[in-house]
């Protein structure tokens, strides 16, 4: 991997990993400068069904476990 260190990915690589894993939501957490926006752009290009969430310092995100899944209806 070509990230800033052995444990980091470039935004393009992170988007590809999100696609490979088949995630519904992706939050970049270790980014500097414009890398969050680059990740969101790459994610939209490589995996358009994955929702990108960019958080500012101090913000949080609550995952909805049913996000991206069809709602079940009760069968009678």
PDB file of C-alpha atoms in Angstrom:
ATOM      1  CA  UNK A   1       0.000   0.000   0.000  1.00  0.00           C
ATOM      2  CA  UNK A   2       1.158   3.514  -0.725  1.00  0.00           C
ATOM      3  CA  UNK A   3      -0.181   5.397   2.308  1.00  0.00           C
ATOM      4  CA  UNK A   4       1.758   7.765   4.521  1.00  0.00           C
ATOM      5  CA  UNK A   5       2.887   4.837   6.682  1.00  0.00           C
ATOM      6  CA  UNK A   6       2.553   1.062   6.531  1.00  0.00           C
ATOM      7  CA  UNK A   7      -0.823   1.193   8.284  1.00  0.00           C
ATOM      8  CA  UNK A   8      -2.436   4.021   6.294  1.00  0.00           C
ATOM      9  CA  UNK A   9      -4.056   4.064   2.873  1.00  0.00           C
ATOM     10  CA  UNK A  10      -4.321   6.787   0.285  1.00  0.00           C
ATOM     11  CA  UNK A  11      -7.942   7.911  -0.292  1.00  0.00           C
ATOM     12  CA  UNK A  12      -8.075   5.983  -3.585  1.00  0.00           C
ATOM     13  CA  UNK A  13      -6.938   2.790  -1.863  1.00  0.00           C
ATOM     14  CA  UNK A  14      -9.381   3.254   1.015  1.00  0.00           C
ATOM     15  CA  UNK A  15     -12.266   3.643  -1.442  1.00  0.00           C
ATOM     16  CA  UNK A  16     -11.221   0.431  -3.184  1.00  0.00           C
ATOM     17  CA  UNK A  17     -11.092  -1.434   0.137  1.00  0.00           C
ATOM     18  CA  UNK A  18     -14.589  -0.168   1.037  1.00  0.00           C
ATOM     19  CA  UNK A  19     -15.801  -1.509  -2.318  1.00  0.00           C
ATOM     20  CA  UNK A  20     -14.079  -4.886  -1.801  1.00  0.00           C
ATOM     21  CA  UNK A  21     -15.555  -5.233   1.692  1.00  0.00           C
ATOM     22  CA  UNK A  22     -19.059  -4.381   0.473  1.00  0.00           C
ATOM     23  CA  UNK A  23     -19.714  -1.866   3.238  1.00  0.00           C
ATOM     24  CA  UNK A  24     -22.822   0.331   3.252  1.00  0.00           C
ATOM     25  CA  UNK A  25     -21.224   3.345   4.979  1.00  0.00           C
ATOM     26  CA  UNK A  26     -17.586   4.489   5.042  1.00  0.00           C
ATOM     27  CA  UNK A  27     -16.074   7.079   7.382  1.00  0.00           C
ATOM     28  CA  UNK A  28     -12.500   8.169   6.764  1.00  0.00           C
ATOM     29  CA  UNK A  29     -10.987   8.794  10.188  1.00  0.00           C
ATOM     30  CA  UNK A  30      -7.298   9.486   9.602  1.00  0.00           C
ATOM     31  CA  UNK A  31      -7.110  12.184   6.986  1.00  0.00           C
ATOM     32  CA  UNK A  32      -5.436  15.533   6.533  1.00  0.00           C
ATOM     33  CA  UNK A  33      -6.155  18.559   4.406  1.00  0.00           C
ATOM     34  CA  UNK A  34      -8.413  17.600   1.491  1.00  0.00           C
ATOM     35  CA  UNK A  35      -8.028  13.821   1.755  1.00  0.00           C
ATOM     36  CA  UNK A  36     -11.561  13.381   3.138  1.00  0.00           C
ATOM     37  CA  UNK A  37     -13.034  15.080   0.079  1.00  0.00           C
ATOM     38  CA  UNK A  38     -10.761  13.031  -2.188  1.00  0.00           C
ATOM     39  CA  UNK A  39     -11.931   9.852  -0.458  1.00  0.00           C
ATOM     40  CA  UNK A  40     -15.601  10.834  -0.900  1.00  0.00           C
ATOM     41  CA  UNK A  41     -15.002  11.567  -4.601  1.00  0.00           C
ATOM     42  CA  UNK A  42     -13.168   8.267  -5.135  1.00  0.00           C
ATOM     43  CA  UNK A  43     -15.812   6.349  -3.217  1.00  0.00           C
ATOM     44  CA  UNK A  44     -18.535   7.840  -5.409  1.00  0.00           C
ATOM     45  CA  UNK A  45     -16.551   6.821  -8.502  1.00  0.00           C
ATOM     46  CA  UNK A  46     -15.505   3.325  -7.392  1.00  0.00           C
ATOM     47  CA  UNK A  47     -18.457   2.298  -5.208  1.00  0.00           C
ATOM     48  CA  UNK A  48     -21.421   4.621  -5.843  1.00  0.00           C
ATOM     49  CA  UNK A  49     -23.737   2.672  -3.522  1.00  0.00           C
ATOM     50  CA  UNK A  50     -21.522   3.249  -0.476  1.00  0.00           C
ATOM     51  CA  UNK A  51     -22.481   6.252   1.643  1.00  0.00           C
ATOM     52  CA  UNK A  52     -19.540   8.481   2.573  1.00  0.00           C
ATOM     53  CA  UNK A  53     -19.690  10.348   5.883  1.00  0.00           C
ATOM     54  CA  UNK A  54     -17.081  13.042   6.560  1.00  0.00           C
ATOM     55  CA  UNK A  55     -16.939  14.175  10.166  1.00  0.00           C
ATOM     56  CA  UNK A  56     -15.497  17.412  11.485  1.00  0.00           C
ATOM     57  CA  UNK A  57     -13.527  17.531  14.724  1.00  0.00           C
ATOM     58  CA  UNK A  58     -15.889  16.791  17.617  1.00  0.00           C
ATOM     59  CA  UNK A  59     -18.691  15.381  15.449  1.00  0.00           C
ATOM     60  CA  UNK A  60     -20.052  11.882  15.809  1.00  0.00           C
ATOM     61  CA  UNK A  61     -22.077   9.510  13.668  1.00  0.00           C
ATOM     62  CA  UNK A  62     -24.591   6.948  14.851  1.00  0.00           C
ATOM     63  CA  UNK A  63     -24.857   3.864  12.695  1.00  0.00           C
ATOM     64  CA  UNK A  64     -28.312   2.579  11.883  1.00  0.00           C
ATOM     65  CA  UNK A  65     -27.950  -1.200  11.778  1.00  0.00           C
ATOM     66  CA  UNK A  66     -30.710  -1.397   9.163  1.00  0.00           C
ATOM     67  CA  UNK A  67     -29.137   1.241   6.933  1.00  0.00           C
ATOM     68  CA  UNK A  68     -28.984  -0.001   3.391  1.00  0.00           C
ATOM     69  CA  UNK A  69     -31.079  -3.058   4.123  1.00  0.00           C
ATOM     70  CA  UNK A  70     -34.641  -3.514   2.940  1.00  0.00           C
ATOM     71  CA  UNK A  71     -37.254  -3.063   5.600  1.00  0.00           C
ATOM     72  CA  UNK A  72     -39.009  -6.220   6.598  1.00  0.00           C
ATOM     73  CA  UNK A  73     -42.750  -6.257   6.630  1.00  0.00           C
ATOM     74  CA  UNK A  74     -44.804  -8.479   8.846  1.00  0.00           C
ATOM     75  CA  UNK A  75     -46.470 -11.309   6.946  1.00  0.00           C
ATOM     76  CA  UNK A  76     -49.846 -12.385   8.259  1.00  0.00           C
TER      77      UNK A  76
END
